Amino acid sequence: MARKRKAEELDDGDGKSSAKPEDVNHSVLGGMKGGYRTDGEAKNASVESIRVPFNDKAIICERRVEASQQPALIFTHGAGGGIANPATAEFANGFADILPVVCFQGTMNLQNRTKTFHSVIEHESFDTALGGRSMGARAAVVAATQEERETKTLVLVSFPLVGGKKRESREQVLLDLTEGVDVLFMIGSDDAQCDLSHLWNVMAKMTARSWLCEVEGADHGMSWKPKNSVEAMRRKTGTIAAEWLKKRDQGRRYSCVRPNEEAEDVRFENWRSDDRVASDQDPGPKTKKRSKN
């Protein structure tokens, strides 16, 4: 299905237009100020900035996608920053090295972000793979369960498993996912909003199949102490997610990203089996032992 062309390309801002300057702080979602445009920092992929109409405002999107392509993933940011936030932009750049991705900017309200997900889905005519980081990951899960979506995969970066003043568990939305959905969690081992032991327990109860890529030493903002390799780590998580989306092994559901301080780089330990993640991989037919006569 061809992508709908309702979106408007962002103005070049060259000052040649005679029209009254637009107050983008009120016309677009996400609280952009002073005419700041979330163009991202794509280094290895071209970025097309567009607007998708949403009520009386517009959703700012960045398409790391060639004109004739559909995205392989629709992704959105957390509550504390837009799509130009390095944690989101660098993940998207790494992902786009492998597969096309569309990122969009929304508000800090979960219900509103979920609605904007549906608007971007309709614009792109694509709902197979959704994702986000932090609050955006929650919105992706909710959107996948609404309006008879055909979402098959979810990429959840820094999923906030606990939140609120009472730090209540947000696991139910994950437990509600059906067995036809594959879920990738990308979580820092020092993430205060997603304790890994808690996540392991939730994954064991989920009907949907789940994979975990642990980022050793990373916090909720997907940062770690070797600051000289933070960007490389974030880009690597993007490429890992894209490779997982292309091909994944049901029997190997755990991997890890670690800092390589000597080389100012990161190390990726490939996917392997782990007893903490249930595997429904078919072991094949059992053979009967011959009785000794």
PDB file of N, CA and C in Angstrom, residues 32 40 59 71 131 191 194 218 259 270 275 280:
ATOM      1  N   MET A  32       8.261  22.175  21.130  1.00  0.00           N
ATOM      2  CA  MET A  32       9.456  22.782  20.553  1.00  0.00           C
ATOM      3  C   MET A  32       9.414  24.289  20.793  1.00  0.00           C
ATOM      4  N   GLY A  40      17.395  15.921  13.912  1.00  0.00           N
ATOM      5  CA  GLY A  40      18.238  14.768  14.193  1.00  0.00           C
ATOM      6  C   GLY A  40      19.673  15.003  13.766  1.00  0.00           C
ATOM      7  N   ILE A  59       2.334  16.526  13.824  1.00  0.00           N
ATOM      8  CA  ILE A  59       3.319  15.628  14.418  1.00  0.00           C
ATOM      9  C   ILE A  59       4.598  15.734  13.593  1.00  0.00           C
ATOM     10  N   PRO A  71       8.799   1.984   6.147  1.00  0.00           N
ATOM     11  CA  PRO A  71       9.724   1.786   7.265  1.00  0.00           C
ATOM     12  C   PRO A  71       9.696   0.341   7.738  1.00  0.00           C
ATOM     13  N   GLY A 131       7.912   0.762  18.224  1.00  0.00           N
ATOM     14  CA  GLY A 131       8.874   0.815  19.315  1.00  0.00           C
ATOM     15  C   GLY A 131       9.008   2.205  19.888  1.00  0.00           C
ATOM     16  N   ASP A 191      19.414   0.639  35.196  1.00  0.00           N
ATOM     17  CA  ASP A 191      18.183   1.394  34.956  1.00  0.00           C
ATOM     18  C   ASP A 191      17.308   1.351  36.206  1.00  0.00           C
ATOM     19  N   CYS A 194      13.712  -0.010  35.652  1.00  0.00           N
ATOM     20  CA  CYS A 194      13.485  -1.359  35.121  1.00  0.00           C
ATOM     21  C   CYS A 194      14.523  -2.305  35.709  1.00  0.00           C
ATOM     22  N   ALA A 218      24.595   0.711  31.922  1.00  0.00           N
ATOM     23  CA  ALA A 218      23.814   1.829  31.386  1.00  0.00           C
ATOM     24  C   ALA A 218      22.640   2.157  32.297  1.00  0.00           C
ATOM     25  N   PRO A 259      31.006  -2.037  27.725  1.00  0.00           N
ATOM     26  CA  PRO A 259      32.020  -1.071  27.291  1.00  0.00           C
ATOM     27  C   PRO A 259      33.373  -1.736  27.108  1.00  0.00           C
ATOM     28  N   ASN A 270      27.032 -11.926  21.485  1.00  0.00           N
ATOM     29  CA  ASN A 270      25.937 -12.357  20.622  1.00  0.00           C
ATOM     30  C   ASN A 270      24.863 -13.122  21.389  1.00  0.00           C
ATOM     31  N   ASP A 275      18.532 -19.661  30.824  1.00  0.00           N
ATOM     32  CA  ASP A 275      17.477 -20.370  31.537  1.00  0.00           C
ATOM     33  C   ASP A 275      16.395 -19.439  32.063  1.00  0.00           C
ATOM     34  N   ASP A 280      10.293 -21.598  23.542  1.00  0.00           N
ATOM     35  CA  ASP A 280       9.293 -22.510  23.000  1.00  0.00           C
ATOM     36  C   ASP A 280       9.790 -23.130  21.706  1.00  0.00           C
TER      37      ASP A 280
END
